[in-house]
Coordinates of C-alpha atoms and ligand atoms in Angstrom, one line a residue:
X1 CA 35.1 0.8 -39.0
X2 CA 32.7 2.4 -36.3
X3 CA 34.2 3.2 -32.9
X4 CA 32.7 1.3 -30.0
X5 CA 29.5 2.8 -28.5
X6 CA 30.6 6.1 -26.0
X7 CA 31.0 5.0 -22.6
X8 CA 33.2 4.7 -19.5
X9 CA 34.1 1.3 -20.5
X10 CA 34.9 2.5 -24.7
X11 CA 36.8 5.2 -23.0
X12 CA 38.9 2.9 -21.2
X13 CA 39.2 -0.1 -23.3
X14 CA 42.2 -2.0 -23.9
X15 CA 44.2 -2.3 -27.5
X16 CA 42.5 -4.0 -29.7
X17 CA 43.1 -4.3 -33.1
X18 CA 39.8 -3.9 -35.4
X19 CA 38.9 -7.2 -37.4
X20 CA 38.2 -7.7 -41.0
X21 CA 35.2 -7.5 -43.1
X22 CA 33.8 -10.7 -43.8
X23 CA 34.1 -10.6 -47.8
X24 CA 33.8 -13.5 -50.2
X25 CA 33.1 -16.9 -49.6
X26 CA 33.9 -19.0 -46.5
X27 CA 33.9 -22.7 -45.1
X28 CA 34.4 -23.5 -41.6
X29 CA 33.0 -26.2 -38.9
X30 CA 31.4 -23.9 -36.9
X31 CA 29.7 -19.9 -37.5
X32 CA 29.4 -17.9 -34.7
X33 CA 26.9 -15.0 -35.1
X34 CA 27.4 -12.2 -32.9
X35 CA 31.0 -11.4 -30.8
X36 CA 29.5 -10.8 -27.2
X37 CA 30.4 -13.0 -24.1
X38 CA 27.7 -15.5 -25.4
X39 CA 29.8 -15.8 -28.9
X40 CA 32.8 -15.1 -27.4
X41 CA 32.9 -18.0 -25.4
X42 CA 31.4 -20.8 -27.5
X43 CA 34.1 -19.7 -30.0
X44 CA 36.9 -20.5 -27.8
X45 CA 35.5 -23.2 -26.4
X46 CA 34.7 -25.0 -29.7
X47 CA 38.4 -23.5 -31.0
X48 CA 40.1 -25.1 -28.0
X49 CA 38.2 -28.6 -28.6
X50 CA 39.6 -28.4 -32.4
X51 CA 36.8 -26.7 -34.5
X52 CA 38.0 -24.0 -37.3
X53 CA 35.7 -21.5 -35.9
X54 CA 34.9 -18.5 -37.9
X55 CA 32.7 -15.2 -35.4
X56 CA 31.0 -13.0 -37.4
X57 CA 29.9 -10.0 -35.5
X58 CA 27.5 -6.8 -37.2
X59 CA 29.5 -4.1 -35.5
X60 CA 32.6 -3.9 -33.1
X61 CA 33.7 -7.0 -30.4
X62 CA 31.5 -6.0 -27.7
X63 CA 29.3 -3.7 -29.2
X64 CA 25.9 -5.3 -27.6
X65 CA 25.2 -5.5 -24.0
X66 CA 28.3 -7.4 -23.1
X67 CA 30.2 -4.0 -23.6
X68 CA 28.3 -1.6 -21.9
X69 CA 26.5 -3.7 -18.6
X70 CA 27.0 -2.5 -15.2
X71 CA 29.8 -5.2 -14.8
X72 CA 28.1 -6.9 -11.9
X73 CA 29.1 -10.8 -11.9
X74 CA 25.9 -11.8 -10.0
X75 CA 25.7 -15.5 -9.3
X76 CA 23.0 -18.0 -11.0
X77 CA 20.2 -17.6 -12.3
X78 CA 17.0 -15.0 -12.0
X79 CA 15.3 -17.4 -10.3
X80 CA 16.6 -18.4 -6.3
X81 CA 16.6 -21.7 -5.0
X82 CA 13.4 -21.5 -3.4
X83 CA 11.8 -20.7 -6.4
X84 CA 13.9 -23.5 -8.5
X85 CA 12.6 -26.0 -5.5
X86 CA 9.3 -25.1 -6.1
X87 CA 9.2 -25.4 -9.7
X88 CA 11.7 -28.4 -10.3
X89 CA 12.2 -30.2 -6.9
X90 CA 15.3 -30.8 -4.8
X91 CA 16.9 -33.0 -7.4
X92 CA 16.9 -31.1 -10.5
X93 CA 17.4 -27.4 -8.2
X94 CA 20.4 -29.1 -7.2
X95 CA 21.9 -29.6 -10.4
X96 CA 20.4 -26.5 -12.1
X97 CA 22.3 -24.6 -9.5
X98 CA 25.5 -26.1 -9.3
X99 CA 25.7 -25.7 -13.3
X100 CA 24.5 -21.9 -12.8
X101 CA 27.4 -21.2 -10.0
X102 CA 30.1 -22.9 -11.8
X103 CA 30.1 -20.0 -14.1
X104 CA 32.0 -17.9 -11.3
X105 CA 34.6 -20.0 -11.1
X106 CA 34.7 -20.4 -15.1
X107 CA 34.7 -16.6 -15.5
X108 CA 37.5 -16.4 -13.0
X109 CA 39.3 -19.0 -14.5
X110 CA 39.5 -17.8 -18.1
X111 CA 40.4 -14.1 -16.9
X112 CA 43.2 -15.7 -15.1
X113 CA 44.5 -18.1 -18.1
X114 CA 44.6 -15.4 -20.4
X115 CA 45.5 -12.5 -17.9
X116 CA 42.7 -10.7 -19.0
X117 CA 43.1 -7.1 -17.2
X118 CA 39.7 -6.4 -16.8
X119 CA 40.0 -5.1 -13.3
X120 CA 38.4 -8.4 -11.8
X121 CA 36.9 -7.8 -7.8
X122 CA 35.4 -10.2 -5.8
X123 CA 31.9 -9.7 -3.4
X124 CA 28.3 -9.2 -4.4
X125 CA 26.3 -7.7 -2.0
X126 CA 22.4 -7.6 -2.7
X127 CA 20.8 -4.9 -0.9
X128 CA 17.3 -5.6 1.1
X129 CA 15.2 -2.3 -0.1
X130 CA 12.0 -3.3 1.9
X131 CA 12.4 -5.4 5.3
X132 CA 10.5 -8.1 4.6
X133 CA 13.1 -8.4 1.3
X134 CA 15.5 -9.2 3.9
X135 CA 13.4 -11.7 5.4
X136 CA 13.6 -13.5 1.7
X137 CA 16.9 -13.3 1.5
X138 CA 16.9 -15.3 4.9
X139 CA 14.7 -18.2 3.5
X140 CA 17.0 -17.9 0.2
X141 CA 20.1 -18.9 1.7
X142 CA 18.4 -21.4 3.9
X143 CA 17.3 -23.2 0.9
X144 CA 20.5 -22.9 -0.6
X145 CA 22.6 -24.0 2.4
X146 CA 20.0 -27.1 2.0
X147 CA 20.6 -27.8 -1.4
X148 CA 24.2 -27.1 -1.6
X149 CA 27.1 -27.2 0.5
X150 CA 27.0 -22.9 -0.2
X151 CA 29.7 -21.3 2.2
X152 CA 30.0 -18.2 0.1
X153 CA 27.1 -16.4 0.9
X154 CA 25.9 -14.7 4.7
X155 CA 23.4 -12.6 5.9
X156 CA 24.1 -8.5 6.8
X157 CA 22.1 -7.4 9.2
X158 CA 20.6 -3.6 9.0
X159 CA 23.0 -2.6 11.5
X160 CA 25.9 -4.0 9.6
X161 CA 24.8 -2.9 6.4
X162 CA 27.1 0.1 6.8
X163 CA 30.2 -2.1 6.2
X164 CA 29.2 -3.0 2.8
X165 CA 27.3 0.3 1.5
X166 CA 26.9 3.9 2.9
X167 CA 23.5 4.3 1.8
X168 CA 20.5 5.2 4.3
X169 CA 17.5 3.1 2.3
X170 CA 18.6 -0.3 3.3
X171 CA 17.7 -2.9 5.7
X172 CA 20.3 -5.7 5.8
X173 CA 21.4 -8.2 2.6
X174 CA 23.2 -11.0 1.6
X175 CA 26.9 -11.3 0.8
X176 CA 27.8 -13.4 -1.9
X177 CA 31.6 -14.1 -2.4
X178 CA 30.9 -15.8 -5.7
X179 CA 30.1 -12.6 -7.3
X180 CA 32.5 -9.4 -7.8
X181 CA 32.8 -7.1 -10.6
X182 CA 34.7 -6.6 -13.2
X183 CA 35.4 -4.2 -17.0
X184 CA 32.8 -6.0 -19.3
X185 CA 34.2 -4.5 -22.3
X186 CA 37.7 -5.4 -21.3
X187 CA 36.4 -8.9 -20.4
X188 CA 35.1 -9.2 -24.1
X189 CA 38.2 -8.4 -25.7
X190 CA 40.3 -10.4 -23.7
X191 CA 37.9 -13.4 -24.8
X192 CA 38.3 -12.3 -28.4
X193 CA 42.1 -12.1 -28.2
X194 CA 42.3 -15.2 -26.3
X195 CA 39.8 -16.8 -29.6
X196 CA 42.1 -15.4 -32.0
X197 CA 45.3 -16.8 -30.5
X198 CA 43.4 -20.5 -30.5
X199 CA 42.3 -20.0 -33.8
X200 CA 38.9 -18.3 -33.9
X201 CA 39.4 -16.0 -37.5
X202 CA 36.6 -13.6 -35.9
X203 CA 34.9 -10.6 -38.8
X204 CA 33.7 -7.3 -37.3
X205 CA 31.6 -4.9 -39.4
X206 CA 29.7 -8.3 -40.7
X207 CA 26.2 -8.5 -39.9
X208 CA 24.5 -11.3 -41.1
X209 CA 21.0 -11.1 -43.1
X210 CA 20.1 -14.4 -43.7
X211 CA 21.0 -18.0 -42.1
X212 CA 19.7 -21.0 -43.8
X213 CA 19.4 -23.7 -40.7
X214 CA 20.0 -27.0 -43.4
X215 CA 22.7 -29.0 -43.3
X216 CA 25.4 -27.3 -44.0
X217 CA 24.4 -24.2 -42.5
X218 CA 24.7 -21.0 -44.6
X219 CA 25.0 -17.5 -42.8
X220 CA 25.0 -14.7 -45.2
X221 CA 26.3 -11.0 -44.6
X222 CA 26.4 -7.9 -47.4
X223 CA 29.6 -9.5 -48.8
X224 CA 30.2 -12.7 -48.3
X225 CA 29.0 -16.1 -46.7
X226 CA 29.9 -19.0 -44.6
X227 CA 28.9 -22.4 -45.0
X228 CA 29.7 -24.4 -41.5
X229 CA 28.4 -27.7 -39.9
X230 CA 27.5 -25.4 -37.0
X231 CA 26.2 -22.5 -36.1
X232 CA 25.7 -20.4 -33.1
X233 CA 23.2 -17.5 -32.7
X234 CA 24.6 -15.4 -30.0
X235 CA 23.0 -12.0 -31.1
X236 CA 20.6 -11.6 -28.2
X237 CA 18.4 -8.4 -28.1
X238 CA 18.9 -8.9 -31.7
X239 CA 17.7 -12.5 -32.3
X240 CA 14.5 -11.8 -34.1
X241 CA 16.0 -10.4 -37.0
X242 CA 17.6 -13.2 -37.5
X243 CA 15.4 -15.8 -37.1
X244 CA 11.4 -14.8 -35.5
X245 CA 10.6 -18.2 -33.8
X246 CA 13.5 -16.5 -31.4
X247 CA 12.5 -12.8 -31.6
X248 CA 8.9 -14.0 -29.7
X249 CA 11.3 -15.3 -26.8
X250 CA 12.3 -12.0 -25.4
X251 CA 12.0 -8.2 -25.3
X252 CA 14.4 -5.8 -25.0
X253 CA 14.2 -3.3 -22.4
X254 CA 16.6 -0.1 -22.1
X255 CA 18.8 0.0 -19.3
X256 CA 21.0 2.9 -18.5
X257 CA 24.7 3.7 -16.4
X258 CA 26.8 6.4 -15.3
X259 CA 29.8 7.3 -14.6
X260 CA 31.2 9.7 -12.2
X261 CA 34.0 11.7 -11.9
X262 CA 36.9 10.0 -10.2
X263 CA 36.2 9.8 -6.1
X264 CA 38.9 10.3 -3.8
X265 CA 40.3 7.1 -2.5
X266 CA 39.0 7.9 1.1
X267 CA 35.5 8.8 -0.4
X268 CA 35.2 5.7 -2.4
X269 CA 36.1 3.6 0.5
X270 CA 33.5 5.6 2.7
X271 CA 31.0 5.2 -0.1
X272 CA 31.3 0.7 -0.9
X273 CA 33.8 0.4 1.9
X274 CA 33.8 -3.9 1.0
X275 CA 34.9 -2.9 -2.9
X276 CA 32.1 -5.4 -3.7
X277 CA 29.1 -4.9 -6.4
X278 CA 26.0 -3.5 -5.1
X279 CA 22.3 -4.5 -6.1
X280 CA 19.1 -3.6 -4.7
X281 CA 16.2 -5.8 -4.0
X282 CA 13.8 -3.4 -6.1
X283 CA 11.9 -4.2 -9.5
X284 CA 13.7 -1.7 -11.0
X285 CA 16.9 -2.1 -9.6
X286 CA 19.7 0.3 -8.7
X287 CA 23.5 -1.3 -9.3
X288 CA 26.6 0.2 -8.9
X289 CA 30.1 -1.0 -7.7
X290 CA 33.6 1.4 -8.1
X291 CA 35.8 1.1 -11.0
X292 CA 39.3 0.4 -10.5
X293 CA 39.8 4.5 -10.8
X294 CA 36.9 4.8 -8.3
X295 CA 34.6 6.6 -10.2
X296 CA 30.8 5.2 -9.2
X297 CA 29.8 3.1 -12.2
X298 CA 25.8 3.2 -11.5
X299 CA 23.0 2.3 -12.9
X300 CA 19.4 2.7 -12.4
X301 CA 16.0 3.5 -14.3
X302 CA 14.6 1.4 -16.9
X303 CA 13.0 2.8 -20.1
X304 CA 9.9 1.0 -22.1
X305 CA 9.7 3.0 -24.9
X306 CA 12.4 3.2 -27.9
X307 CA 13.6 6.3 -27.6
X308 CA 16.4 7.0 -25.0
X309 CA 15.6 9.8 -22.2
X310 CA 17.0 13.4 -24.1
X311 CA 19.4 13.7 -20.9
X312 CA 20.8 10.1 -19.6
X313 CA 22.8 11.4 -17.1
X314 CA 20.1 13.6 -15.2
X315 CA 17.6 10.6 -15.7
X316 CA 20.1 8.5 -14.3
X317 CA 21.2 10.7 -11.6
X318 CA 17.7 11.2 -9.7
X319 CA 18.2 7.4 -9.0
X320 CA 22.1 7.9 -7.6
X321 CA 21.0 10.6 -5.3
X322 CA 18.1 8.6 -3.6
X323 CA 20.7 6.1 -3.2
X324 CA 23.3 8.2 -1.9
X325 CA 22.3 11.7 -0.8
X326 CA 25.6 12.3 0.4
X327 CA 26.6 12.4 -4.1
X328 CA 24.1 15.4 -4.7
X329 CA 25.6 17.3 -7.9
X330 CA 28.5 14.8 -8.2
X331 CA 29.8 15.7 -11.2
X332 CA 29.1 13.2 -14.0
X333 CA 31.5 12.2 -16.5
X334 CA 30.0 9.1 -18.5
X335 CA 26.2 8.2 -19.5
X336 CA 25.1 5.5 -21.6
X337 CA 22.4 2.5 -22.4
X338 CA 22.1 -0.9 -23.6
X339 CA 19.2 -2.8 -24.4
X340 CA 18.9 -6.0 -21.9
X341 CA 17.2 -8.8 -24.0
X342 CA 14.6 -10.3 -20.9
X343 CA 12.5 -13.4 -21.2
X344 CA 8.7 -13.7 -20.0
X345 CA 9.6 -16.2 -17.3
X346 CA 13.4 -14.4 -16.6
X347 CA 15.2 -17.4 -17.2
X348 CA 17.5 -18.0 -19.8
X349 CA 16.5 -19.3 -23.2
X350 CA 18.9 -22.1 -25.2
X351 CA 18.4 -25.1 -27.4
X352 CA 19.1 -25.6 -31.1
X353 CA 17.0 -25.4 -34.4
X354 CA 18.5 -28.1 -36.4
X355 CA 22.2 -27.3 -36.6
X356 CA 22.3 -24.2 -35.4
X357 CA 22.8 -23.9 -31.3
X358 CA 21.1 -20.3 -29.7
X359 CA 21.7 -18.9 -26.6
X360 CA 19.7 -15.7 -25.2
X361 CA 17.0 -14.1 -22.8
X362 CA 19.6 -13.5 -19.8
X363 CA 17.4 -11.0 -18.1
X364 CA 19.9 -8.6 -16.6
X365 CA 22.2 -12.0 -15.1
X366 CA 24.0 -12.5 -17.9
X367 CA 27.9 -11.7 -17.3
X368 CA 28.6 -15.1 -16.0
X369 CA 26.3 -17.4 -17.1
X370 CA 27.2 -16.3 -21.2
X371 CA 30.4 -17.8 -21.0
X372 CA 29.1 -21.1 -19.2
X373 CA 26.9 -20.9 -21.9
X374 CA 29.5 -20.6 -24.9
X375 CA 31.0 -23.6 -23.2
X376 CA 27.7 -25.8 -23.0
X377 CA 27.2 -25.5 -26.5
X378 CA 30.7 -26.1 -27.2
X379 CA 30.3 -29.7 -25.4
X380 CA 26.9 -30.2 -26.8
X381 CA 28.4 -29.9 -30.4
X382 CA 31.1 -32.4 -29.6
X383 CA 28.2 -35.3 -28.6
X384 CA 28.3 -34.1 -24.7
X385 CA 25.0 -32.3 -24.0
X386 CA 24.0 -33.5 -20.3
X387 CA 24.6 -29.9 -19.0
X388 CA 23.8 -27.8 -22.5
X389 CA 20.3 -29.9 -21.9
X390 CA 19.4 -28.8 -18.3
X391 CA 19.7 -25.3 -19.4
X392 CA 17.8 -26.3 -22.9
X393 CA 14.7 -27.8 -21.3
X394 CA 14.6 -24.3 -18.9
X395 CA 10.8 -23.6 -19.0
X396 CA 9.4 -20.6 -21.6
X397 CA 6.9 -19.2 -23.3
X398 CA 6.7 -16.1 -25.8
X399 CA 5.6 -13.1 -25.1
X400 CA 1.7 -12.9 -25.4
X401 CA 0.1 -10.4 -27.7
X402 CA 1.9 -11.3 -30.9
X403 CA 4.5 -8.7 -32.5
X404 CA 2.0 -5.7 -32.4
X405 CA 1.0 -6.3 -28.6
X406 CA 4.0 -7.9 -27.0
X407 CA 5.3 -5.1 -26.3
X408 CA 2.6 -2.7 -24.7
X409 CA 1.3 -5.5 -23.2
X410 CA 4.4 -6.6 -21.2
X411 CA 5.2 -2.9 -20.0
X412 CA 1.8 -2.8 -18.3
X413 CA 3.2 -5.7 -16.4
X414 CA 6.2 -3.9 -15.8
X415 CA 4.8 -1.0 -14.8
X416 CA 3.2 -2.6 -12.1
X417 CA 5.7 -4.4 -10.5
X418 CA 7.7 -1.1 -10.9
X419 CA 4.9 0.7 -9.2
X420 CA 4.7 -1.9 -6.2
X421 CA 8.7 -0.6 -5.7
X422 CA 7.6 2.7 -4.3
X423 CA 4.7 1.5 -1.8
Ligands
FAD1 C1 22.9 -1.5 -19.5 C2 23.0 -2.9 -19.2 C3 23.5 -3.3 -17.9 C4 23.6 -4.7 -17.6 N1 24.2 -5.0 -16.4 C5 24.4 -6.3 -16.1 C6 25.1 -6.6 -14.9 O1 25.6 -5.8 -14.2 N2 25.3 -8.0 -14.6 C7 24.8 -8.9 -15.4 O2 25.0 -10.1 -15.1 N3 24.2 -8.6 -16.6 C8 24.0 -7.3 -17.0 N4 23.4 -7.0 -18.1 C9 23.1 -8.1 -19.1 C10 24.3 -8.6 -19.8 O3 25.1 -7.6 -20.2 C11 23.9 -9.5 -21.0 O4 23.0 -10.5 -20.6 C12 25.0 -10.1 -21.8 O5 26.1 -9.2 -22.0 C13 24.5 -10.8 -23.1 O6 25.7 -11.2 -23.8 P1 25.4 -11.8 -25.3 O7 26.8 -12.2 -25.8 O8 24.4 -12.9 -25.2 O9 24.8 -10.6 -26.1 P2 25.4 -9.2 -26.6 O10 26.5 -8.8 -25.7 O11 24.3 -8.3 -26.8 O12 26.1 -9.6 -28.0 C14 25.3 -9.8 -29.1 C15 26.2 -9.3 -30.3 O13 25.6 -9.8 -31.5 C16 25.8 -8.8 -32.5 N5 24.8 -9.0 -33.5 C17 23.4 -8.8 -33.4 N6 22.8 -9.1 -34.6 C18 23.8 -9.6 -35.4 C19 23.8 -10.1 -36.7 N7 22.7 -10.2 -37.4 N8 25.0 -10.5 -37.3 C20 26.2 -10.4 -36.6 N9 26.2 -9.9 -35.3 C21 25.0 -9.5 -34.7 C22 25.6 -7.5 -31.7 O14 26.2 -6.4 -32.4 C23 26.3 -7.8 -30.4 O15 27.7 -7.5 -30.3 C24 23.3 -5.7 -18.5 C25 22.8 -5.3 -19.8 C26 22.7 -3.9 -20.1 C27 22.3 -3.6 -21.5

């Protein structure tokens, strides 16, 4: 069996015992194709409501993005209120972002049933890069406060900004007390252990090669195959192979972290002194946040072409020291990437194809909202689908340019928005 992907988070996971190889044939209600928070989740939920559930995941628990992100429980969706307001009215805004914050609370909820020790903190602090960013942020949570009854989140004004982060480049932000941080990889395997003890039978090593959406459904691996009722496509970046009506839907872009060397405590408090998770307002955002050993968990830099940058941590670090000068040469102990699957619109992309349920596009917000999305399709597949729907009927669009443009095309857009960052 492969060892997880290197990282800070592989190099301090928690026990977990390696799953079988799916081999030989299998019957169970529901398939669940890939074992990330996505998976994870719907697994346990649809175990919990009484489905045999069998996961089925291509490499280790964790593997994809949920095991390598930057941690950062950032709450909703890509899209503020405003924008929601704009596009959907006050009604359905309303509803669309109650559903999206109740993930928090879900999240906590689960780490707390199962005693997951994934290091769980609380406070998100988004970080105004450009004045009039902070002026957005204003009208934001105006909006929100309209919307919703919202007490979580304030303003930080420039002048305060010091209590929250110790970097120069700012100009104020928002507090969100919603948010926090937390292991991801940790998360995940807390979610698969708490699966297995409700009866999820989960397969690592087991990538599947063929699904036939009819009725049963059929997902195939190497050796062996399960015929379920249901089935749930949680592979994300990797969606297209599976099925290429879904593989249009998004594009993965490589996103990179770091780890540094352990901080002294009085350093670390100097550095974040509110312990919260930290994102700028930039394009191409910087995020960091300390680990529970306060090492600074960063990351920052995107990267549009398939091949990784020969030296992560140096790429990574030019970003770290703009942020904080006051790091120059901090010695750096972890590096690693993960693809994050975005969509052309940056909202989330759900619905079903017959029988099978899918769930992906997350566009860098995705360590809540997966596992309020492993529970809507869990409800949806017991006859409840007023909340799996509002999420389903989410607006999108494929990528233009078909498979040999998409992805040139899309980066010139990127590009430029990642341009407009430095004027
Ligand atoms: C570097 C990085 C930093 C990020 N930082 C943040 C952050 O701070 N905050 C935030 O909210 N979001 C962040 N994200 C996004 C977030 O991690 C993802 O949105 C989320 O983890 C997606 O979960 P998932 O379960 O849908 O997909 P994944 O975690 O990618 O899981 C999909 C799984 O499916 C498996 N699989 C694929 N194909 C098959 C197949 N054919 N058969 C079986 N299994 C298969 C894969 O091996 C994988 O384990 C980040 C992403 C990256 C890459």
């Amino acid at each position: 069996m492969l060892p997880h992907a290197p990282s800070y988070y592989a190099a301090t996971a928690n026990p977990f015992p390696a799953q079988p190889v799916l081999a030989g044939d299998e019957a169970a209600d529901l398939v669940v194709i890939g074992g990330g928070f996505t998976g994870l989740s719907a697994a346990l939920h649809a175990a919990e409501a009484g489905f045999s559930v069998m996961l089925l995941e291509a490499e280790r628990i964790g593997w994809g993005a949920s095991g390598r992100n930057g941690g950062q429980m950032i709450p909703g969706l890509r899209w503020g209120a405003c924008e929601l307001v704009r596009h959907f009215g006050e009604d359905h805004a309303r509803r669309l972002i109650l559903l999206a914050n109740s993930a928090g609370d879900l999240v906590r909820g689960r780490i707390k049933q199962h005693a997951i020790a994934c290091d769980l903190r609380h406070g998100h602090f988004h970080a105004a890069a450009k004045r009039e960013h902070l002026d957005d942020m204003k009208r934001e949570l105006d909006c929100l406060r309209r919307l919703v009854d919202y007490p979580l989140s304030s303003i930080v004004s420039a002048g305060d900004v010091r209590d929250f982060v110790a970097s120069p480049i700012y100009h104020g932000g928002m507090i969100d007390m919603n948010g926090g941080h937390l292991h991801p990889l940790n998360y995940a395997l807390g979610l698969a252990e708490a699966a297995i003890k409700a009866g999820v039978r989960i397969f690592e090593g087991s990538r599947v090669t063929a699904i036939d959406h009819g009725s049963p459904v059929v997902a195939r691996t190497a050796k062996g195959k399960v015929t379920a009722r249901y089935a749930v496509l949680a592979c994300d970046t990797a969606m297209g192979e599976l099925e290429p009506r879904l593989g249009r839907m998004t594009m993965g872009i490589a996103n990179y972290n770091v780890a540094t060397a352990p901080l002294s405590e009085a350093q670390a408090r100097a550095l974040i002194p509110s312990g919260a998770a930290v994102a700028d307002s930039k394009f191409v955002l910087n995020y960091y946040r300390l680990s529970a050993d306060n090492r600074l968990i960063f990351g920052g830099g995107e990267k549009y072409t398939p091949r990784p940058p020969a030296d992560v941590a140096g790429f990574v670090r030019r970003y770290l020291e703009r942020v904080f000068p006051q790091l120059k040469g901090v010695p750096i102990e972890h590096a690693w990437g993960g693809m994050v699957g975005v969509t052309f619109n940056r909202l989330p992309h759900m619905g079903r194809i017959g029988n099978a349920f899918y769930a992906h596009g997350w566009s860098g917000h995705g360590v809540l909202v997966t596992t309020l999305a492993g529970q809507l399709i869990a409800e949806a597949m017991q006859g409840t689908a007023e909340r799996f729907d509002l999420f389903a009927q989410l607006p999108g669009r494929p990528f233009p340019g078909g498979p040999l443009l998409r992805h040139p095309l899309s980066v010139l857009g990127m590009l430029y928005y990642a341009l407009r960052d430095r004027l």
